[in-house]
XYZ file of C-alpha atoms in Angstrom:
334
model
C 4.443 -14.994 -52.501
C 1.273 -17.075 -51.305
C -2.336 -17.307 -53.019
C -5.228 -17.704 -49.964
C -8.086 -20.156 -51.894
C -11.030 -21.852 -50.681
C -10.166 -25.507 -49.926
C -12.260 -28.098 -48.320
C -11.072 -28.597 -44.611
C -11.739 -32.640 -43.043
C -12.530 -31.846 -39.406
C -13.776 -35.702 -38.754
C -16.601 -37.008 -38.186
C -17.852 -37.057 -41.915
C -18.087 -33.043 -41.657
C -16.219 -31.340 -44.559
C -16.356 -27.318 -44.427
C -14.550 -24.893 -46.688
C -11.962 -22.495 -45.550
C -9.317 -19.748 -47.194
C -5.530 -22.251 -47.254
C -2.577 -20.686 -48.038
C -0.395 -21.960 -51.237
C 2.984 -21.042 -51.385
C 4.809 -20.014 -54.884
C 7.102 -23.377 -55.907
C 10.154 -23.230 -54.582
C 13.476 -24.946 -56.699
C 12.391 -28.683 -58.157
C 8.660 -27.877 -57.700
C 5.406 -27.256 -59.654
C 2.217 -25.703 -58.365
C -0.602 -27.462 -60.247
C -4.045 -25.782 -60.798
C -5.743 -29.281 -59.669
C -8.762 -30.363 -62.570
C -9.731 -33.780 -60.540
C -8.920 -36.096 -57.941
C -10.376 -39.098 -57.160
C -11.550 -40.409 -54.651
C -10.309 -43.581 -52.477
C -11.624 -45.960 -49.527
C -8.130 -44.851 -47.597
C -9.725 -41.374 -47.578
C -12.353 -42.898 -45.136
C -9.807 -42.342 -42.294
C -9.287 -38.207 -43.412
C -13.267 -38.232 -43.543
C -13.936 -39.685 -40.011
C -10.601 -38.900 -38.121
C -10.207 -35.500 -39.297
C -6.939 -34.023 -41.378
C -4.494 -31.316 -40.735
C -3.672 -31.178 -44.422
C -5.878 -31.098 -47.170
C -6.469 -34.988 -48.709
C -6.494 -36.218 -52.098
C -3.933 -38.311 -53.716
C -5.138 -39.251 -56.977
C -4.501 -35.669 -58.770
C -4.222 -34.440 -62.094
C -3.667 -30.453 -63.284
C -2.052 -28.012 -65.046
C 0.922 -26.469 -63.608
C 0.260 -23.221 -62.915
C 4.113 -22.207 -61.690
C 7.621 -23.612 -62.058
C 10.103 -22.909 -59.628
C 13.870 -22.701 -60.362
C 15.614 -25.683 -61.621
C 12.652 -27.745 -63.057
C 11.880 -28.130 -67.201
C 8.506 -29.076 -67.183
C 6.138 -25.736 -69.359
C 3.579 -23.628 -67.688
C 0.383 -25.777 -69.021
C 1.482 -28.926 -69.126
C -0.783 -31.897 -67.996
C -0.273 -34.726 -66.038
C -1.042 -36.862 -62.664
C 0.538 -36.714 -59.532
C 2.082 -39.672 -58.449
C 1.443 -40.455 -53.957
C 4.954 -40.977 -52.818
C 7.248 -37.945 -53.380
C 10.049 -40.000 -53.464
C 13.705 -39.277 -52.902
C 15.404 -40.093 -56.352
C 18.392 -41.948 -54.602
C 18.214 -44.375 -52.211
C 18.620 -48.546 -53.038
C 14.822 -48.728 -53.943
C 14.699 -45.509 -56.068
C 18.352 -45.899 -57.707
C 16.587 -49.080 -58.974
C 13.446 -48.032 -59.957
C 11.490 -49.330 -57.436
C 10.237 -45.824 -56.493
C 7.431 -47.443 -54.707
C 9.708 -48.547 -51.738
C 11.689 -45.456 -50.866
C 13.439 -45.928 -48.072
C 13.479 -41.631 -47.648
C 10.051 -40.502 -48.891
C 9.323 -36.772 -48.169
C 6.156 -36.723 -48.545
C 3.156 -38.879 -49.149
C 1.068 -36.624 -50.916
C -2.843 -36.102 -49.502
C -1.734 -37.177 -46.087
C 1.371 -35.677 -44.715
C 0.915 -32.670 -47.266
C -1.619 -31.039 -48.881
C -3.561 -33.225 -51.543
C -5.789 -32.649 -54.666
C -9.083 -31.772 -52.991
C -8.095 -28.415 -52.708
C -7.573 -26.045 -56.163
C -4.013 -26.154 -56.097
C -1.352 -28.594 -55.530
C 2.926 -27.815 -54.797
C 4.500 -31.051 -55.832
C 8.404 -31.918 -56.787
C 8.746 -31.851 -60.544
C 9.883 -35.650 -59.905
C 6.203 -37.381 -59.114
C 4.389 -35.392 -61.391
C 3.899 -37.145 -64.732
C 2.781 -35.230 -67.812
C 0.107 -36.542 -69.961
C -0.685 -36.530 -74.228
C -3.359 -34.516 -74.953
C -6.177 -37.187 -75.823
C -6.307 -37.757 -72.467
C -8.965 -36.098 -70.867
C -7.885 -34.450 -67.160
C -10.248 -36.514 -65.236
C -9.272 -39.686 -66.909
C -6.189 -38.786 -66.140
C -6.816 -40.302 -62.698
C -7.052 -43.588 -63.656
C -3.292 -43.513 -64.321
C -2.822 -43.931 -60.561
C -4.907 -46.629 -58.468
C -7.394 -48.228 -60.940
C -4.685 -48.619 -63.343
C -1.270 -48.767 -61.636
C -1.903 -49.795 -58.721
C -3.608 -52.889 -60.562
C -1.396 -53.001 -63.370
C 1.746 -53.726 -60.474
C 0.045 -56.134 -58.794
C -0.352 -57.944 -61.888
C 3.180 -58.204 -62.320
C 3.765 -59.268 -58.731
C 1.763 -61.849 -59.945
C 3.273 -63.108 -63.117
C 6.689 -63.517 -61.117
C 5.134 -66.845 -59.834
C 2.506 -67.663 -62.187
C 2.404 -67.241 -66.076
C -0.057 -70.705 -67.241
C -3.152 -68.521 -65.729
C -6.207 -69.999 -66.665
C -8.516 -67.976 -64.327
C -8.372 -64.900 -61.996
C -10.524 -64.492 -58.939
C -10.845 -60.546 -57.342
C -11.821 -59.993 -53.420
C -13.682 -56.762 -53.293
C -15.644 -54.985 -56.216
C -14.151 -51.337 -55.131
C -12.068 -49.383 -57.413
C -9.154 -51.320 -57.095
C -10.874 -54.309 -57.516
C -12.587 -52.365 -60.792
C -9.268 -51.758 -61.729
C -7.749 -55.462 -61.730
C -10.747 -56.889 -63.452
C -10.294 -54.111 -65.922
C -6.214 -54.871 -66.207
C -7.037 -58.602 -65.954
C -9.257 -58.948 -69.003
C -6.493 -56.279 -70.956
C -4.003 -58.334 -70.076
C -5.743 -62.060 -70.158
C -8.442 -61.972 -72.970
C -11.050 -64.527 -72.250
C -9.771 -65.532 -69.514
C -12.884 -65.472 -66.737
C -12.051 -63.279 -64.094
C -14.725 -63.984 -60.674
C -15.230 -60.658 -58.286
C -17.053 -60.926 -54.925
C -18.280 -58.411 -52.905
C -21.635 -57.782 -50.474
C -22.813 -54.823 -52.630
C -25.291 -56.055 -55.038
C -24.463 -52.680 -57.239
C -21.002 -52.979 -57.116
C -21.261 -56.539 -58.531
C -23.741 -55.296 -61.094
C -21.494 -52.696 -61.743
C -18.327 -55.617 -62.029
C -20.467 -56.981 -64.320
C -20.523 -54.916 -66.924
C -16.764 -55.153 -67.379
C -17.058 -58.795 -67.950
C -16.256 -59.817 -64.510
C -18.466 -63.116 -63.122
C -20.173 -61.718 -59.683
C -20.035 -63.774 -57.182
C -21.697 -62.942 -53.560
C -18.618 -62.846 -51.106
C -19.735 -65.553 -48.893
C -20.326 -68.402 -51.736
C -17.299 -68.668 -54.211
C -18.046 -72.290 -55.113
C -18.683 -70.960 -58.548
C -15.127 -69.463 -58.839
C -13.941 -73.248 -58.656
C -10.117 -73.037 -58.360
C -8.508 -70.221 -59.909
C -4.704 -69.591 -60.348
C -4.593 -66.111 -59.179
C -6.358 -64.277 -56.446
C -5.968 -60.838 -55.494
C -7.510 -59.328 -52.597
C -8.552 -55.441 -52.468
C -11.128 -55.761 -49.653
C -8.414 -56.183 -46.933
C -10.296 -58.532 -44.791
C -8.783 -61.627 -43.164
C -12.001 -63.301 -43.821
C -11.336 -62.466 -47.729
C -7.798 -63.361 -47.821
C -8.141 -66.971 -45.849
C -11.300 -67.981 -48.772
C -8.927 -66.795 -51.520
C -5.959 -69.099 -50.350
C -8.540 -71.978 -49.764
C -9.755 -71.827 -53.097
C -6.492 -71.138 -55.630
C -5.194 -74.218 -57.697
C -1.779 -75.717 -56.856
C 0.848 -73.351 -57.727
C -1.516 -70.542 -57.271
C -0.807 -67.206 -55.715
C -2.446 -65.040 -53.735
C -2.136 -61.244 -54.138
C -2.758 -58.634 -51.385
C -3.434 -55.550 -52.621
C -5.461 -54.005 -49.874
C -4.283 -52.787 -46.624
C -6.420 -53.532 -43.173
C -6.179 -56.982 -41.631
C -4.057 -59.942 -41.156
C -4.139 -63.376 -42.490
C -2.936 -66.517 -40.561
C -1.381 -69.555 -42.521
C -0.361 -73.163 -41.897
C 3.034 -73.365 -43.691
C 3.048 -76.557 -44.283
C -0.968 -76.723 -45.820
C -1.125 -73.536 -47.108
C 2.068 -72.815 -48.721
C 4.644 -75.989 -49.150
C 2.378 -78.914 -50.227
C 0.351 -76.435 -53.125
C 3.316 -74.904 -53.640
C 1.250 -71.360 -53.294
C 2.579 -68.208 -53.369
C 1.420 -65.474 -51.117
C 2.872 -61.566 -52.338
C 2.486 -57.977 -51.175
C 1.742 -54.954 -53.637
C 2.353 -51.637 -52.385
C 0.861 -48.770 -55.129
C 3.576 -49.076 -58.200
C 6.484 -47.555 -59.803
C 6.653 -44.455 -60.967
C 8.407 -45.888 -64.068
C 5.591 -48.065 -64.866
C 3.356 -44.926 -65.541
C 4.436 -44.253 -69.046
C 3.747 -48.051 -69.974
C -0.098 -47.167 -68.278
C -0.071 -44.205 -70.431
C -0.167 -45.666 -73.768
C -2.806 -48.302 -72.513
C -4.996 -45.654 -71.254
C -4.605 -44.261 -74.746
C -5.575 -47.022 -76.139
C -8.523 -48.268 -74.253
C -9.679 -44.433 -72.764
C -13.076 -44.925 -73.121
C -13.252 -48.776 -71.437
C -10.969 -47.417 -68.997
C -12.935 -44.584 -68.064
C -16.112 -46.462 -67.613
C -14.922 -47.137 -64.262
C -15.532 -43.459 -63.167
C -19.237 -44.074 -62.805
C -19.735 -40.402 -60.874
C -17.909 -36.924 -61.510
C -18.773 -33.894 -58.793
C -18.092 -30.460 -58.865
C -15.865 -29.782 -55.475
C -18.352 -27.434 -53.908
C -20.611 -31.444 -53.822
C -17.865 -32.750 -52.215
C -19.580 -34.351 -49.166
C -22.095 -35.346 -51.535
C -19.685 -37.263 -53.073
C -18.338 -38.728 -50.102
C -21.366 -39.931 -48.778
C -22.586 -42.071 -52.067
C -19.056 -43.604 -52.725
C -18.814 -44.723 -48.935
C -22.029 -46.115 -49.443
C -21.122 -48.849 -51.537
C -23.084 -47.824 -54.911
C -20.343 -45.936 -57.208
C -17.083 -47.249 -59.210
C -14.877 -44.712 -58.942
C -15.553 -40.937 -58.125
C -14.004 -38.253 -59.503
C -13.947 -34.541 -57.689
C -13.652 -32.084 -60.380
C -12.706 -28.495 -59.559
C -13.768 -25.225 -62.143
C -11.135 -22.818 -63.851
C -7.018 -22.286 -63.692
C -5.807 -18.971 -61.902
């Protein structure tokens, strides 16, 4: 059987309409979620201009609504979707590192349909069940403010553990999301944020972060760790300028390049330059029990909540440089 719902249809060129989608029931392995919220992301800028053939959204969390044959997880059980549908058994997944699957099928919100829409059909494997003090739309923060922070962190402590301050490219979510994780996971340690939007800074600001206009870091002095969510080369080449010998520098955000003198920039400081691609599914539970324990900090970072039918709404404020993170909600389970 298939259900025929309204979902909201990218056609490009910021226009967003609504039109009747088909959902399928789940078939063995597979859950269909009555979607609650998804949030919103800057990589959803390309859906929003360039148009999608699927419907976008890959920070979900629901209910499941239907379990096919094979799976254990109950009708009404929370939880979060996690991006990749990964394959369970290649090198990367066999050991653990579920973010590198070398045979994803699927990359949920952009090769398949997403959490915009009111339902969701998702393998039983990257969906993650929740406790119950978690409200749904905080539920969200499980996947890029918190783990997609919360691994890049740990990239990080494989070449530096004596950090004595953290410096943050781009005052987005992400970049939210590692000052959050930063100060959980450093105390007092000052953590510096840049950015060009004089809200978003504000808003950085309120975590505990030290703002810092993105074309004067001189304040930021020489800190041990940099992480850049902006993905700009301009960002990137000021972070590695600036870190202390035996500092590392963190790239968390996709876009642009960065080009290095080996011998300046890496061998004589001895710095460290790493890659962080989203995180490990087995790092959610870990995420879980923080969120727990720090729900209402953590969910500070959601500074707007829409219904779905204020979707474009929604879109046009977050893309506009004055939100933290944005959360589309959607109304009712059936």
């Amino acid at each position: 059987m298939t259900r025929t719902a309204l979902a909201p249809r990218f056609t490009g060129a910021g226009s967003i309409e609504f039109a009747d989608h088909e959902y399928p029931d789940p078939g063995p392995g597979r859950l269909l979620l009555a979607v609650q919220a998804n949030a919103l992301c800057g990589t959803d800028r390309h859906q929003y201009y360039d148009g999608s053939s699927v419907v976008p959204g890959h920070e979900a969390a629901g209910i499941v609504l239907q379990a096919g044959p094979g799976t254990s997880t109950p009708v009404g059980t929370r939880g979060a979707v996690f991006l990749m549908d990964f394959c369970g058994e290649c090198r990367s997944c066999r050991y653990g590192a579920t973010n590198q699957c070398q045979a994803k099928r699927a990359d949920m919100g952009f090769t398949h349909d997403g959490g915009y829409g009111p339902y969701e059909l998702v393998h039983e494997t990257n969906f993650f069940p929740v406790t119950d003090d978690i409200e749904i739309g905080n539920a969200t923060m499980l996947l890029d403010v918190m783990g997609t922070s919360t691994h890049a962190l740990g990239r990080a402590a494989l070449v530096r553990q004596d950090v004595e301050s953290v410096y943050v490219a781009g005052a987005g979510p992400i970049g939210l999301g590692l000052t959050v994780m930063s100060k959980l996971k450093y105390g007092d340690v000052p953590v510096y944020i840049s950015d060009f939007s004089r809200w978003r800074l504000d808003f950085a600001e309120s975590f505990g972060a030290i703002p810092l206009l993105a074309d004067d870091l001189a304040a930021a002095g020489n800190p041990d760790l940099a992480f850049d969510s902006s993905g700009k080369e301009a960002a990137r080449r000021a972070a590695l300028d600036i870190i202390s010998p035996r500092g590392a520098l963190i790239c968390v955000g996709h876009g642009e390049s960065v080009t290095l003198d080996v011998s300046r920039d890496l061998i004589s400081p001895e710095h460290a330059v790493l890659g962080s691609e989203y995180f490990r599914y087995d790092e959610m539970p870990g995420n879980l029990a923080l969120l727990s324990e720090h729900q209402d900090l953590i969910a500070r970072v959601i500074s707007h909540r829409f219904p779905v039918a204020d979707i474009a709404e929604a879109f046009r404020l977050f893309l506009a440089g004055e939100t933290g993170k944005v959360v589309i909600t959607q109304d009712g389970i059936a």
